[in-house]
Coordinates of C-alpha atoms in Angstrom, one line a residue:
X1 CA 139.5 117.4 106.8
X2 CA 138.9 113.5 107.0
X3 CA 137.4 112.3 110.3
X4 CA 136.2 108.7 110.6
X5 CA 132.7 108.5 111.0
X6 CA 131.2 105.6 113.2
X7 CA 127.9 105.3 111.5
X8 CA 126.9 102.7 109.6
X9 CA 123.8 102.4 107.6
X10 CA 123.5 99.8 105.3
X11 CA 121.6 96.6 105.0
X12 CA 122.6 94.4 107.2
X13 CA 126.1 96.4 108.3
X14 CA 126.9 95.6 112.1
X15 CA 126.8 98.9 113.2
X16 CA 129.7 100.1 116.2
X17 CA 127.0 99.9 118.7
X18 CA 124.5 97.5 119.1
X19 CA 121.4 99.4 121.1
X20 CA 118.7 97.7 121.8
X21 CA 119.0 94.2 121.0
X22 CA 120.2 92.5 124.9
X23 CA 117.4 90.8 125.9
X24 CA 117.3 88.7 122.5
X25 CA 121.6 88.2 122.8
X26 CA 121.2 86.6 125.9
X27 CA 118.2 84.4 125.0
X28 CA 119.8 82.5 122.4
X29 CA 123.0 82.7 124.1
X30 CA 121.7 80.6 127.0
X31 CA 120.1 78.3 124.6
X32 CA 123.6 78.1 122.7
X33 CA 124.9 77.0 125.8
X34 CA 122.7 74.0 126.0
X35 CA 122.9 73.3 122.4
X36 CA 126.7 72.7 123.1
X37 CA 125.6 70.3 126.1
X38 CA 123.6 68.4 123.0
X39 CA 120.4 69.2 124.2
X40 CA 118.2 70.5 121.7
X41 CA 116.7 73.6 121.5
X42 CA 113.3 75.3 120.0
X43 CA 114.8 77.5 116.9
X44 CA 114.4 80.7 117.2
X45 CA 112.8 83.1 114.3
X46 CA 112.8 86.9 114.5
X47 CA 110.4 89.4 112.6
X48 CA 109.6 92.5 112.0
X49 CA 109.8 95.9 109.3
X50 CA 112.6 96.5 107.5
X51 CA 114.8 98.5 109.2
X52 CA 114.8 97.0 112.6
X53 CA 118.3 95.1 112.6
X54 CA 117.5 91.8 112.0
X55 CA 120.2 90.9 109.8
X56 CA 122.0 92.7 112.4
X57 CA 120.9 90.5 115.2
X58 CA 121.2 87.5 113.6
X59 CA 124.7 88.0 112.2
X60 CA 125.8 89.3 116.2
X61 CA 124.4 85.6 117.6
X62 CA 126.4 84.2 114.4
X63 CA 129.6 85.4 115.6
X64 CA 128.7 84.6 119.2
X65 CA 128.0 80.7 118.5
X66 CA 131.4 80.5 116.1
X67 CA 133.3 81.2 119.3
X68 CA 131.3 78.5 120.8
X69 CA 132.6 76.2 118.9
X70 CA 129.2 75.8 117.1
X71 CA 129.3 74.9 113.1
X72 CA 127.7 77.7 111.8
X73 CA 126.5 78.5 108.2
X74 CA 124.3 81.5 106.4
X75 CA 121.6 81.0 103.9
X76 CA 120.1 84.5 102.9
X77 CA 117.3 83.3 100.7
X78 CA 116.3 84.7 97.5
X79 CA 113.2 84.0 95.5
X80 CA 115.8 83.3 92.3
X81 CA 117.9 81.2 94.2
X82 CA 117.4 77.7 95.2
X83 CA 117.3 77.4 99.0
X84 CA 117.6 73.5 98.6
X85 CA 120.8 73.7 97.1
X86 CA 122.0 75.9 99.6
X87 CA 121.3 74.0 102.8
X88 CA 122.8 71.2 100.7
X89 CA 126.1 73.0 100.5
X90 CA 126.0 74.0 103.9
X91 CA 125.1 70.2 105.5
X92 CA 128.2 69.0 102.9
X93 CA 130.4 71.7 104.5
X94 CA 129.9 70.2 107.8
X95 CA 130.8 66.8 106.5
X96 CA 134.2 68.0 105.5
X97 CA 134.8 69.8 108.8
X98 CA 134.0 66.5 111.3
X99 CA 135.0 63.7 108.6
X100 CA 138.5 63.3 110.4
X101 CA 137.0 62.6 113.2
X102 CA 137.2 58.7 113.3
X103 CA 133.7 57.6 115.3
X104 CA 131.8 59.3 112.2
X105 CA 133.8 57.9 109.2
X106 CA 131.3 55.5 109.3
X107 CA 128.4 57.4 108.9
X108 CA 130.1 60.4 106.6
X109 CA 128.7 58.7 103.1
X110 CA 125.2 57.8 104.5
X111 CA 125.1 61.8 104.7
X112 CA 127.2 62.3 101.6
X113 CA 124.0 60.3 100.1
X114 CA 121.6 61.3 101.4
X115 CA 122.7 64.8 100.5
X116 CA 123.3 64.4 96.9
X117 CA 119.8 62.3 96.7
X118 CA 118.5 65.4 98.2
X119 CA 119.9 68.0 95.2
X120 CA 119.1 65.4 92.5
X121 CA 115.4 65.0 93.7
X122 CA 113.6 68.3 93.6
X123 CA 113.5 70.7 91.2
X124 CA 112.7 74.9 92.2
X125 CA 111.7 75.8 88.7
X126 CA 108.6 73.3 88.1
X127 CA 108.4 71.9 92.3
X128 CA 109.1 68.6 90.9
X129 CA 111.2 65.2 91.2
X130 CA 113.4 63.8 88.8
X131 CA 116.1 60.8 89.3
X132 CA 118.8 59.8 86.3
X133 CA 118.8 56.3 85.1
X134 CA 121.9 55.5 87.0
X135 CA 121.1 57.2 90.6
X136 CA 117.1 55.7 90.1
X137 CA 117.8 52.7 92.3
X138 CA 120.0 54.1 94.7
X139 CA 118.2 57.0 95.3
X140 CA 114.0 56.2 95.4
X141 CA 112.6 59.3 97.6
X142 CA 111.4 61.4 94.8
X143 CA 109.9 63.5 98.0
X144 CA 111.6 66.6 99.5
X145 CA 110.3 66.8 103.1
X146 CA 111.4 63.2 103.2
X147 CA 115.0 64.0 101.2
X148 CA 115.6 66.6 103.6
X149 CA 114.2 65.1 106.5
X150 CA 117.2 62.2 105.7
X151 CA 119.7 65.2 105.3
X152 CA 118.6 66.3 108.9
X153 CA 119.0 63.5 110.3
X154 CA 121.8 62.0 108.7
X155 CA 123.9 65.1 109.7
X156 CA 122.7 65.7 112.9
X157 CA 123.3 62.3 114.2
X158 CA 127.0 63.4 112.9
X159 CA 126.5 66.7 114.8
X160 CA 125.3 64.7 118.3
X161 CA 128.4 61.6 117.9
X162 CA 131.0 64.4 117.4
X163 CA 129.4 66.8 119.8
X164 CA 129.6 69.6 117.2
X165 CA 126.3 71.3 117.3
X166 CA 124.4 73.0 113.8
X167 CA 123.1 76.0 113.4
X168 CA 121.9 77.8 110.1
X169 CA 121.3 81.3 110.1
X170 CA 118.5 81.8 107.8
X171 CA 117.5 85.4 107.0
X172 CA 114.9 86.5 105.0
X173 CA 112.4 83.5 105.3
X174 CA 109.5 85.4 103.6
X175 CA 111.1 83.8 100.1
X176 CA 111.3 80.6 100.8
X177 CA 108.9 78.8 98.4
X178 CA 106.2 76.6 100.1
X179 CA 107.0 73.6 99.6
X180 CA 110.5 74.4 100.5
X181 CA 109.4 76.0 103.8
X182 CA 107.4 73.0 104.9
X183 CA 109.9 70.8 104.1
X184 CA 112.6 72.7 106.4
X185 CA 110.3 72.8 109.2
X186 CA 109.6 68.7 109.2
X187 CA 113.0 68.0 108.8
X188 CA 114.5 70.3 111.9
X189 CA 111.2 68.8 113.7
X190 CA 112.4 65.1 113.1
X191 CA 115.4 66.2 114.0
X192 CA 114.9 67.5 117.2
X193 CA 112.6 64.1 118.1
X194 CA 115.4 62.3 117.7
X195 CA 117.7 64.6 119.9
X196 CA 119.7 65.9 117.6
X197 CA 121.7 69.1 118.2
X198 CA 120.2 71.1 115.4
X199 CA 118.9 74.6 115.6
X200 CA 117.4 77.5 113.3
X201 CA 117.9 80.8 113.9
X202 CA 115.6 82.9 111.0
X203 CA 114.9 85.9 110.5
X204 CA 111.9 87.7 108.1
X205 CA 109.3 90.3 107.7
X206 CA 106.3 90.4 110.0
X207 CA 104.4 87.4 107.3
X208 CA 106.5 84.6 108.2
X209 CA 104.5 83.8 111.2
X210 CA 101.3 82.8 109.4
X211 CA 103.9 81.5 106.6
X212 CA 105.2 78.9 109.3
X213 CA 101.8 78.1 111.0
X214 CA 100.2 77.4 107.4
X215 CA 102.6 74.9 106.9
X216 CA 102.5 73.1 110.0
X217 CA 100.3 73.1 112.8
X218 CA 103.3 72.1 115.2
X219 CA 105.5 74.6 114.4
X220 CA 104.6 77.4 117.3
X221 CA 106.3 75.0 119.3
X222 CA 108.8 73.9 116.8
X223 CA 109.8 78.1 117.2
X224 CA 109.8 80.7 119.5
X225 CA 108.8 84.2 117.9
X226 CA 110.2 87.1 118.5
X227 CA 108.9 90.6 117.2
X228 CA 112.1 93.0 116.6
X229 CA 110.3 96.6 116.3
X230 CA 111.8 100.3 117.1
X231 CA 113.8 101.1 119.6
X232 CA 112.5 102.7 122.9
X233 CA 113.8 106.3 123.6
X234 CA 116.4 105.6 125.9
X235 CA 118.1 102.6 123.4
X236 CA 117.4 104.8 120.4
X237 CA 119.7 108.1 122.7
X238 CA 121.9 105.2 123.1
X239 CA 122.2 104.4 119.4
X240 CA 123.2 108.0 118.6
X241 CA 125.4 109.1 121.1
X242 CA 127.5 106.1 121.9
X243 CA 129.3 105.6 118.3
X244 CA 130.7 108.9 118.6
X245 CA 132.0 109.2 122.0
X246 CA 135.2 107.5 121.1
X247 CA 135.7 110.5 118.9
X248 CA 134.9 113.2 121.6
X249 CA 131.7 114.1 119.6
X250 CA 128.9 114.9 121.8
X251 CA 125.1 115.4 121.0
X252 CA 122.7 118.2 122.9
X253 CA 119.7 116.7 123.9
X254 CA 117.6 118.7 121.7
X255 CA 119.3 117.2 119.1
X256 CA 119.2 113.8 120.4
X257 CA 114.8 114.2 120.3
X258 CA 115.1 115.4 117.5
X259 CA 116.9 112.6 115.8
X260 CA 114.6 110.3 117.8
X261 CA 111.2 112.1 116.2
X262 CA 112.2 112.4 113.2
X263 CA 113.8 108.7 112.7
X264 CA 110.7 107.3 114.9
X265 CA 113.7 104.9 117.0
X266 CA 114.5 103.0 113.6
X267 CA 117.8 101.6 113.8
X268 CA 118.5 101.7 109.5
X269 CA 117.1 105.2 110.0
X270 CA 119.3 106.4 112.9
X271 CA 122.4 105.2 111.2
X272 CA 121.6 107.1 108.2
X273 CA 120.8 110.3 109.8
X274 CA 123.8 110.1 112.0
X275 CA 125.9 109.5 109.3
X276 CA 124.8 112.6 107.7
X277 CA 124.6 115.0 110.5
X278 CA 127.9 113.9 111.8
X279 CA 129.8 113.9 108.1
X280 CA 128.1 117.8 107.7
X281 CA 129.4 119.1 111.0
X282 CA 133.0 120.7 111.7
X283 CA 132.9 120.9 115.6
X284 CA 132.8 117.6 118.1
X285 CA 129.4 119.4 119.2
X286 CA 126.1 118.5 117.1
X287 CA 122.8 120.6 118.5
X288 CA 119.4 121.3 117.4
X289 CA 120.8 123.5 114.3
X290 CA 123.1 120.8 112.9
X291 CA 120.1 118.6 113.3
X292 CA 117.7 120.9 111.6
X293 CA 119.9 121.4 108.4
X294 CA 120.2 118.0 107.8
X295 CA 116.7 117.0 107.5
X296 CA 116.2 117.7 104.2
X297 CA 119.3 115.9 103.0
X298 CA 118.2 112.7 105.2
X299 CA 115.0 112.4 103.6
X300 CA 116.7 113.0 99.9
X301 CA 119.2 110.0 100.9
X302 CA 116.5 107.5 101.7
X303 CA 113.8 108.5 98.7
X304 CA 116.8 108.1 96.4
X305 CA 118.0 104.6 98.0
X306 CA 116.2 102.7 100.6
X307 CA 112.6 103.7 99.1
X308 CA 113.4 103.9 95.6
X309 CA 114.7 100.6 95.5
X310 CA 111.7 99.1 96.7
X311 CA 109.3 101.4 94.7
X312 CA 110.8 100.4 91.7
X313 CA 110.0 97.2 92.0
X314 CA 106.1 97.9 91.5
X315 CA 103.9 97.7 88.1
X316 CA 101.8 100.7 87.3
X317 CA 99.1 98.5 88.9
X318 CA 100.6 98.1 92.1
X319 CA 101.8 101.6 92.5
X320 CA 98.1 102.4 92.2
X321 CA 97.1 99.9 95.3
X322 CA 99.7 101.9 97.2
X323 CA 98.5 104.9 96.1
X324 CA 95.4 103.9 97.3
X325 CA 96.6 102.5 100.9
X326 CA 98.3 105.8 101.4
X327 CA 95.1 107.9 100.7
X328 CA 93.2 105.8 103.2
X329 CA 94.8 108.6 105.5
X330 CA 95.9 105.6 108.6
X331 CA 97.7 102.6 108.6
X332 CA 96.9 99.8 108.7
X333 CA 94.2 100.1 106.1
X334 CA 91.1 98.0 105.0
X335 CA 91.0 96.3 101.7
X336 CA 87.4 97.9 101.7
X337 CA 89.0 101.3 102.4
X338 CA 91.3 101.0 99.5
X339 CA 88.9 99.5 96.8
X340 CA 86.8 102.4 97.5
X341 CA 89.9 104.7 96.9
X342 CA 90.6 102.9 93.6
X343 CA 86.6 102.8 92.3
X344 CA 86.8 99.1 92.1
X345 CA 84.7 95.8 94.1
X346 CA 87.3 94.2 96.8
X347 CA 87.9 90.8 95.3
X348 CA 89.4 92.1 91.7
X349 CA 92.3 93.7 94.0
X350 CA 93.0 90.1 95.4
X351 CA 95.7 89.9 92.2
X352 CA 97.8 93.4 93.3
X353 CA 97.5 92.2 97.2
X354 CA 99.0 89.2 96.5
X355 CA 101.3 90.4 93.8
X356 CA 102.4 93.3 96.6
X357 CA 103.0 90.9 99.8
X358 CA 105.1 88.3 97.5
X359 CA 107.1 91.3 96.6
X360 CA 108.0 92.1 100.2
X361 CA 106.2 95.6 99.9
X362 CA 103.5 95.3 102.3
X363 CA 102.0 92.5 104.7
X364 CA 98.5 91.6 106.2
X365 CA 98.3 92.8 109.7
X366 CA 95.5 90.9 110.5
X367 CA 92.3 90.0 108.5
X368 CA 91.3 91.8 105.5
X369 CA 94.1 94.7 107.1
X370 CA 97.2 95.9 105.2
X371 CA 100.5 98.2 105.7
X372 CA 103.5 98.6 104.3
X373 CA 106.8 96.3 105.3
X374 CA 108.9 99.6 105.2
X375 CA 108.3 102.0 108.3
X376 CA 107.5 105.5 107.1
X377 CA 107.0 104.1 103.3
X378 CA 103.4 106.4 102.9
X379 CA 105.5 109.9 103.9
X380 CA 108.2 108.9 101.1
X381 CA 105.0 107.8 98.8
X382 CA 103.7 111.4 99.6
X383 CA 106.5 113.0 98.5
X384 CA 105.8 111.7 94.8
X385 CA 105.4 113.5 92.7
X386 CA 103.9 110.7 90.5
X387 CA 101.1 110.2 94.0
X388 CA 100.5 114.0 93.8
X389 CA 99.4 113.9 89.9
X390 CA 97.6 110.8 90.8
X391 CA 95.5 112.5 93.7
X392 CA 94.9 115.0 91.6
X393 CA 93.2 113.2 89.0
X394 CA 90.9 111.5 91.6
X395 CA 89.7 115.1 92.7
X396 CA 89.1 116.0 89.6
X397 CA 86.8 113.0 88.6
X398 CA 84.8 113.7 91.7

């Protein structure tokens, strides 16, 4: 028999209830409110594991400034895409949207310009600057902080005369190539000197922070951080039993700790174990024994999705560093720890570490300190059959 079922797991899928996440709504919603009043605001950038909702979060606060009547546009980056491009195309839709308004006709091609100077400067594949014979003249930054800078401000003095304030949604910041990064950051800080109604809201895993501070010592207060992590108990009993009241399905609470154990108060993680228990039970009742038998199918589902994906994305060299972290026996682990698991002197792993942060598997928790970007990554990694070969080749060298 078909019944609809009202979990959602996916990435970045708004599921039917948002647990969890008020505090942050109402944060930027206040600062929305004086964004409207043209009074610029710190940008706001959220981080933490995958898993945690911030796609989630950041697409709710979209839909909540649209019906503020703020322009609104989303950048997810990609480290194949260019991001420059992108913000170009998003700064030229909000040219089209205000250009009828008379007061700014004026001032629409100095954007238009400064745009198009900006996309014909810089180059993503070698970081460089090129100009055609016929633009040279008219356009002589060859610079991208200063090309976007003039992008900025160019539009934002728009946004501020037609008081229709900006804000790009910008999720996964961890991509963003440095000199892109440092160039985004001047340009929304110029912009906000000048009092332009321009605003950020990002979102990234937990390496963005020391991404943002590297470039620019200004920008902690160019930004106000916000860690996203697991949900507490009582949001986490929230996330499972309110998406199926509507449908007269009711959890025991047995169940409900269970859930909660065994999904550690991950909202991804919830979603998908909900989904499963409820699509595997017949009655509106789901206890500790409907729970129980779907444990085994929960953990199938993620090895041969949400993990997988990511595991395939290693070399044969970095599946051995992660090995290696995993072995440590607790996360977060020392580089130290884990060159003495792989039999080789700290600094030749430098290579893999790097090679495994750009890759968005794991991040530096603090100095010389790793784990992995994916909660509960090790237990799927210990469910390998590949690791349990590989362990047992270490013992037998010993």
């Amino acid at each position: 028999m078909f019944k609809v079922n009202p979990y959602r797991p996916g990435a970045g899928l708004m599921p039917t209830y948002l647990a969890g996440r008020d505090e942050e709504i109402n944060n930027v919603e206040q600062m929305f409110q004086a964004l409207i009043l043209n009074i610029p605001m710190q940008s706001v950038i959220f981080s933490g594991l995958r898993g945690v909702g911030k796609t989630v979060l950041i697409n709710k606060l979209q839909k909540i400034a649209e019906v503020k009547g703020i322009f609104c546009k989303h950048i997810e980056v990609e480290s194949r895409n260019d991001f420059i491009s992108q913000i170009a195309a998003c700064s030229q839709m909000f040219l089209r949207e205000i250009s009828t308004k008379e007061k700014v006709k004026n001032l629409v091609k100095k954007s238009l310009d400064a745009i198009k100077s900006l996309v014909i400067s810089f180059d993503p594949d070698g970081s460089t600057f090129s100009l055609s014979i016929q633009d040279r003249e008219l356009y002589k930054s060859n610079n991208l902080t200063q090309s976007l800078t003039d992008v900025f401000t160019s539009v934002g003095e728009m946004a501020y005369e037609t008081e229709t304030p900006i804000c790009f949604f910008i999720d996964e910041i961890q991509y963003m190539r440095t000199e892109e990064l440092g160039a985004l950051i001047a340009a929304l800080h110029r912009a906000n000197q000048l009092g332009y109604p321009i605003m950020i809201i990002g979102a990234g895993l937990p390496k963005i922070y020391k991404m943002l501070s590297d470039e620019k010592t200004y920008s902690e207060r160019l930004f106000i951080y916000k860690e996203i992590d697991s949900l507490t108990f009582k949001q986490a009993e929230n996330a499972i039993i309110e998406p199926a009241r509507p449908f007269k399905v009711t959890y025991t609470e047995d169940a409900v700790k269970k859930i909660i154990e065994i999904t550690k108060g991950y909202p991804f993680f919830i979603q998908q174990f909900c989904q499963l228990v409820y699509q595997n039970t017949d009655t509106n009742y789901i206890g500790i024994n409907e729970v129980n038998d779907t444990v085994d199918l929960y953990y199938k589902t993620l090895d041969s999705g949400f993990f997988k994906v990511r595991y395939e994305k290693c070399s044969d060299g970095d599946k051995k560093f992660i090995f290696a972290m995993v072995k440590c026996g607790e996360l977060p682990c020392t580089i130290s720890n884990i060159s003495k698991q792989l039999g080789k002197r700290g600094k030749s792993l430098s290579p893999a570490r790097a090679q495994l942060i750009n890759k968005g598997i794991i991040y530096p928790v603090k100095y010389s300190e790793l784990d992995f970007t994916v909660p509960d990554f090790s237990g799927f990694i210990q469910r390998l059959e590949e690791y349990k070969e590989w362990c047992k080749s270490k013992n037998k060298m010993v």
